CSV table of C-alpha atoms in Angstrom, one decimal:
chain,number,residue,atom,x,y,z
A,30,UNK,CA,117.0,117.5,127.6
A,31,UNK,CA,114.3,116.2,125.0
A,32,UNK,CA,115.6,117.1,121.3
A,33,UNK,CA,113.6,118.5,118.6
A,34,UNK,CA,110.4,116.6,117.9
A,35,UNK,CA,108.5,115.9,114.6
A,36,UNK,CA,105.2,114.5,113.2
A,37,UNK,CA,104.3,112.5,111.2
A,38,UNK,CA,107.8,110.1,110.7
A,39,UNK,CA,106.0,109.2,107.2
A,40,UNK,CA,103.6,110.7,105.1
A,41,UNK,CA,102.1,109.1,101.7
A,42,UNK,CA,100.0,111.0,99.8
A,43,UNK,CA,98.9,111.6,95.9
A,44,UNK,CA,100.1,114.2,93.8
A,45,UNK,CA,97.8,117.4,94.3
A,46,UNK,CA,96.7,116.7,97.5
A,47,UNK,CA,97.6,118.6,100.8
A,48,UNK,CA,100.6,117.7,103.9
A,49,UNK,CA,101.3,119.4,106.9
A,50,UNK,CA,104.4,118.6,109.0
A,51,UNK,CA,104.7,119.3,112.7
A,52,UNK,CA,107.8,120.8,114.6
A,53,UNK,CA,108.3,121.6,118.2
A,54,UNK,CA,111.9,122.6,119.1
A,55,UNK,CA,113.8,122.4,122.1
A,56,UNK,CA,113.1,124.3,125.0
A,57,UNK,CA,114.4,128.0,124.8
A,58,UNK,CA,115.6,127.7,121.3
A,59,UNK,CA,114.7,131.3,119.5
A,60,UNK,CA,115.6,129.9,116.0
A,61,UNK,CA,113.6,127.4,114.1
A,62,UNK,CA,114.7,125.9,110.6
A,63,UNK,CA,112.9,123.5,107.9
A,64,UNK,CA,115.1,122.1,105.5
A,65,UNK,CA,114.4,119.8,102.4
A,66,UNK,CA,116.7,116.8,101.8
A,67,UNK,CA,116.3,115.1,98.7
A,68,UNK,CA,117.5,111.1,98.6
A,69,UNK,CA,121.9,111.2,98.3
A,70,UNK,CA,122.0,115.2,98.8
A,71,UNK,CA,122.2,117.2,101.5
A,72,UNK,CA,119.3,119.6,103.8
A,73,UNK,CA,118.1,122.6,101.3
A,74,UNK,CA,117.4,124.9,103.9
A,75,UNK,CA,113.8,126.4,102.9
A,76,UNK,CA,113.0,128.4,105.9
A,77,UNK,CA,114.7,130.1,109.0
A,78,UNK,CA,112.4,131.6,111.6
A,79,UNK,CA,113.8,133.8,114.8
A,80,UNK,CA,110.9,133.5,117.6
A,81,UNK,CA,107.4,134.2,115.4
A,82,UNK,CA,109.1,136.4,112.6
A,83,UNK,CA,110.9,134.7,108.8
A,84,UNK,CA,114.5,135.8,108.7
A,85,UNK,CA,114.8,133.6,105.0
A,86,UNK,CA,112.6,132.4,102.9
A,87,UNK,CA,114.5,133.0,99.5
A,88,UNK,CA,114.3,129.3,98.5
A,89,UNK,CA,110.9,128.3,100.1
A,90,UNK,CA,108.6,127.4,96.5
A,91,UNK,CA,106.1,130.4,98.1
A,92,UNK,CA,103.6,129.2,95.4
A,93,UNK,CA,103.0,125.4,97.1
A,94,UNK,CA,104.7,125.9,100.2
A,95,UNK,CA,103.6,127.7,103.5
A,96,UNK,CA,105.3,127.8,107.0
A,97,UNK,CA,104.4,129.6,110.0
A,98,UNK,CA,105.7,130.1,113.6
A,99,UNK,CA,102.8,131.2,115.6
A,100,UNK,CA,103.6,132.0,119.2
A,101,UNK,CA,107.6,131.4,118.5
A,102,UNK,CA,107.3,128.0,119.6
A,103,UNK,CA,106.0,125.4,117.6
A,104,UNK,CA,105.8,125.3,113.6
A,105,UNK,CA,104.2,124.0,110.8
A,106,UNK,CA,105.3,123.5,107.6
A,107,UNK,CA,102.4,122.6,104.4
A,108,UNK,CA,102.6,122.0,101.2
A,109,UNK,CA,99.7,122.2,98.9
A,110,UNK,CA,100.0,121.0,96.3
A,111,UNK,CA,102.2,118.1,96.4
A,112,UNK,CA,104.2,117.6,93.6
A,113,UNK,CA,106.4,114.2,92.9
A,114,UNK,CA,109.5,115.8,93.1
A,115,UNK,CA,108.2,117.1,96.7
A,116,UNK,CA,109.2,113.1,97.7
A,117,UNK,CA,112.0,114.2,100.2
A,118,UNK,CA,112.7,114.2,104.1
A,119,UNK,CA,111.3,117.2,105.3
A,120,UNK,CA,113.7,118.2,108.7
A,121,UNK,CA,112.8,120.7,111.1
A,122,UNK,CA,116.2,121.8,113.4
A,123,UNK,CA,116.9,124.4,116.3
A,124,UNK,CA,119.7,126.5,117.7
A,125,UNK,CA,119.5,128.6,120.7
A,126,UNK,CA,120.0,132.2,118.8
A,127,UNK,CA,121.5,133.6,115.4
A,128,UNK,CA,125.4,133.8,115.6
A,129,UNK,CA,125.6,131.1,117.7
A,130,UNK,CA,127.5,130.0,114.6
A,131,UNK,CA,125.2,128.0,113.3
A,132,UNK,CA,124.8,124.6,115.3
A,133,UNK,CA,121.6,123.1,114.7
A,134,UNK,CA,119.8,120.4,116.7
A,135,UNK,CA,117.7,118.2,113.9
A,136,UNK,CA,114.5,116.5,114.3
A,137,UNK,CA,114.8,112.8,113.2
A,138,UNK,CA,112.7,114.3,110.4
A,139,UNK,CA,109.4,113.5,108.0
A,140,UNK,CA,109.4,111.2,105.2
A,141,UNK,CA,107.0,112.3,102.5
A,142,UNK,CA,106.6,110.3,98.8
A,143,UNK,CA,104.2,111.7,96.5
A,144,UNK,CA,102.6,109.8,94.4
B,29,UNK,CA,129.0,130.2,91.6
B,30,UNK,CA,129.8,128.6,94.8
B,31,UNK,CA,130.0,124.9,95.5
B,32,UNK,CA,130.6,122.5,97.6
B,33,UNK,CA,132.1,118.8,97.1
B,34,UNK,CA,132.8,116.0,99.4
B,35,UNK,CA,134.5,112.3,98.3
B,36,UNK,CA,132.2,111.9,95.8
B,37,UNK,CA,132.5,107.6,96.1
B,38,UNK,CA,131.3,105.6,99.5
B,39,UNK,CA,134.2,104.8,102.0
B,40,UNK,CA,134.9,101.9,103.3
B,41,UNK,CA,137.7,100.9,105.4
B,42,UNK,CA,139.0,98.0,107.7
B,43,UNK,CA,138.2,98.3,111.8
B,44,UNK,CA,140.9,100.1,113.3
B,45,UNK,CA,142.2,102.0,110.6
B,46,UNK,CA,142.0,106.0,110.4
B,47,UNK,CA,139.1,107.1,108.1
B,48,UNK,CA,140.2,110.0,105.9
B,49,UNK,CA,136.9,112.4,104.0
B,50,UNK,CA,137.4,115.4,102.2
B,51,UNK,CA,135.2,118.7,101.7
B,52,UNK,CA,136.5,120.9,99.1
B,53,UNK,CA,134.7,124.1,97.8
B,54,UNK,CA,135.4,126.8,95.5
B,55,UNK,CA,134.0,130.4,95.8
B,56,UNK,CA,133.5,130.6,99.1
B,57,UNK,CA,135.3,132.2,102.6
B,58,UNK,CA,133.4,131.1,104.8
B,59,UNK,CA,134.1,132.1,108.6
B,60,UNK,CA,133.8,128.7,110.2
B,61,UNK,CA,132.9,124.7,109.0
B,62,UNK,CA,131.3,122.1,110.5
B,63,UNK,CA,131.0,118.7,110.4
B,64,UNK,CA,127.6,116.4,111.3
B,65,UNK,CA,126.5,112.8,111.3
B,66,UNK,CA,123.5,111.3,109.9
B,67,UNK,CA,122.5,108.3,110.3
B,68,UNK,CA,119.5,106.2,108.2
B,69,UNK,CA,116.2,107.7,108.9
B,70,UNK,CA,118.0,110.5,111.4
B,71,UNK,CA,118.7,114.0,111.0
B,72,UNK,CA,122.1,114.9,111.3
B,73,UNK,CA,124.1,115.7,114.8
B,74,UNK,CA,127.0,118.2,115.3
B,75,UNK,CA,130.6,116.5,115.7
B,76,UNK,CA,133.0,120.0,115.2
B,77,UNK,CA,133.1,123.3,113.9
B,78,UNK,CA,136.6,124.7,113.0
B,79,UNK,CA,137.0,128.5,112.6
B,80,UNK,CA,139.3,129.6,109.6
B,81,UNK,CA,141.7,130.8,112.2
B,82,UNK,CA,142.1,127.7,113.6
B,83,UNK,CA,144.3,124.6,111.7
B,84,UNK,CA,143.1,121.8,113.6
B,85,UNK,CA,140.3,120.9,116.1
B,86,UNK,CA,140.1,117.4,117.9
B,87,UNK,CA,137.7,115.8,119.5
B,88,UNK,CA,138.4,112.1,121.0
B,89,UNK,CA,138.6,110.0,117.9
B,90,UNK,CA,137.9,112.7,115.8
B,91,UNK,CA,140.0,115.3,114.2
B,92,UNK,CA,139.6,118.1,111.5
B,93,UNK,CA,141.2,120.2,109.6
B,94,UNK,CA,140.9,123.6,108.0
B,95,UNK,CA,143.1,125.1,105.0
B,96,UNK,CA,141.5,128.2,103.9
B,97,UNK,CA,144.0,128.5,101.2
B,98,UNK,CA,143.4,125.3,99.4
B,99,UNK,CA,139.9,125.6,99.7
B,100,UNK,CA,139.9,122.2,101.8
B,101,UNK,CA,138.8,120.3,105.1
B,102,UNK,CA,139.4,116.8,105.9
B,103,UNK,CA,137.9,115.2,108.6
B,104,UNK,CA,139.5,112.2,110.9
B,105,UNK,CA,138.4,109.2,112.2
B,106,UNK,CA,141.2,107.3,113.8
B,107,UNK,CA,140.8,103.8,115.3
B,108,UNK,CA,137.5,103.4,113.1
B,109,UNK,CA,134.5,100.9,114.6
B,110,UNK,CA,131.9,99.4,113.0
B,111,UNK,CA,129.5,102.0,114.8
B,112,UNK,CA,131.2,104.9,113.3
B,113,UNK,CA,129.2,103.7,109.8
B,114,UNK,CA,126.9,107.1,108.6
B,115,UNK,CA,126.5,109.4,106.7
B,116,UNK,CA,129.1,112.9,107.4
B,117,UNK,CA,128.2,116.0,106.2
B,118,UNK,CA,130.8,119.1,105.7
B,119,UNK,CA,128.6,122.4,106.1
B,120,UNK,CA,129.9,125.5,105.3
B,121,UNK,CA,129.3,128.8,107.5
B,122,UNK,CA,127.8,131.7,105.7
B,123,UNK,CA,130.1,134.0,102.8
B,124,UNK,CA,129.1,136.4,100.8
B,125,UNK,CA,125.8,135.9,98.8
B,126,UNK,CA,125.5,132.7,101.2
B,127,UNK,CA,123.3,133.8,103.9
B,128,UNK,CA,122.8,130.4,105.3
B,129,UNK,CA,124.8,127.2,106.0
B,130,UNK,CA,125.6,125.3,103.1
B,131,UNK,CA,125.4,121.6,103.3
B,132,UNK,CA,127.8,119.3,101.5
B,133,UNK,CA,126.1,116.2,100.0
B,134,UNK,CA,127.8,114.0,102.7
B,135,UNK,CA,130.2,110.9,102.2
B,136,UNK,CA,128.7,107.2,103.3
B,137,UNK,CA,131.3,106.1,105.4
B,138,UNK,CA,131.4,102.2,106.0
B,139,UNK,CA,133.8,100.6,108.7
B,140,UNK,CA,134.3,96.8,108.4
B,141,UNK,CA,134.6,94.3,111.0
């Protein structure tokens, strides 16, 4: 069974500019997560999608940050502007439904450092 | 406000010994735990999830624990190898205002030869 897969592994950019990160879950997973992880703590979750539609978005920074699940596949996750303190690993994850109490297949994730 | 702690220093311990890692939290009652892995430049992988019912879980080499009234799970290792080295995250189930899983900052375990 192929796991969750991500693009691009790193990402450099300048403060300011635009990033987009690229998620495609397993096979027949109806939930779709992006989490933040900032060096020495652990995921922030920042979105939670079920198929196409956002079941939480409370502590995605809507101002800078956009996701979207088109088709219930497949995601993207942007971020423009980049701030510095945007430097994280940026992990997309998947688990069959909601209730499945929550175990979540991870991406090996997207290193971004702003600049 | 609700938190979540794990050994707040790096483990390390001789090969073949029992690793030993804490997750404690305080307001919280959450419905189930779970425990993952992460290794450098992965994203975490499931080990266990314990249910606040349930004391114990094992699984091989690895056992956990759950005391709902201490506010406290540990999490076992026994006959440690050197490829047991990571990263192990205590994630917390979802209670009250906690809608989501709440990740611990994880505890860098490091098993000596």
């Amino acid at each position: 069974e192929a796991g969750v897969a991500q693009s691009p592994r790193y990402k450099i950019i300048e403060k300011r500019q635009s990033v987009a990160f690229w998620c495609n879950p397993i096979s027949g997973h109806a939930t779709l997560y992006w989490y933040q992880q900032i060096l020495g703590q652990g995921p922030k979750l920042l979105i939670q999608f079920q198929n196409n539609g956002v079941v939480d978005d409370s502590q995605l920074p809507k101002d800078r940050f956009s996701a979207e699940r088109l088709k219930g596949v497949d995601s993207t996750l942007k971020i423009q502007p980049a701030k510095l303190e945007d430097s994280a690993v940026y992990l997309c994850a998947s688990s069959f439904n909601l209730g499945t109490e929550g175990k979540l297949f991870f991406g090996s994730g997207t290193q971004l450092s702003v600049l | 406000s609700q938190k979540i702690e794990q050994n707040s220093e790096a483990l390390n311990i001789q090969e073949g010994k029992t690793a030993t890692l804490t997750c404690n939290y305080t307001n919280y009652s959450p419905a189930y735990l779970q425990w993952y892995r992460q290794d450098p430049g992965r994203g975490p992988v499931f080990l266990l999830l314990i249910r606040e019912n349930e004391k114990e879980k094992r699984k091989e080499r690895l056992k956990v624990t759950f005391d709902t009234t201490l506010k406290q799970s540990l999490f076992h290792i026994t006959a440690s190898q050197p490829a047991d080295s990571a990263t192990y995250l205590c994630v917390l189930g979802p209670s009250g205002s906690a809608r989501q899983l709440t990740f611990g900052s994880g505890t860098q375990l490091t098993v000596l030869p």
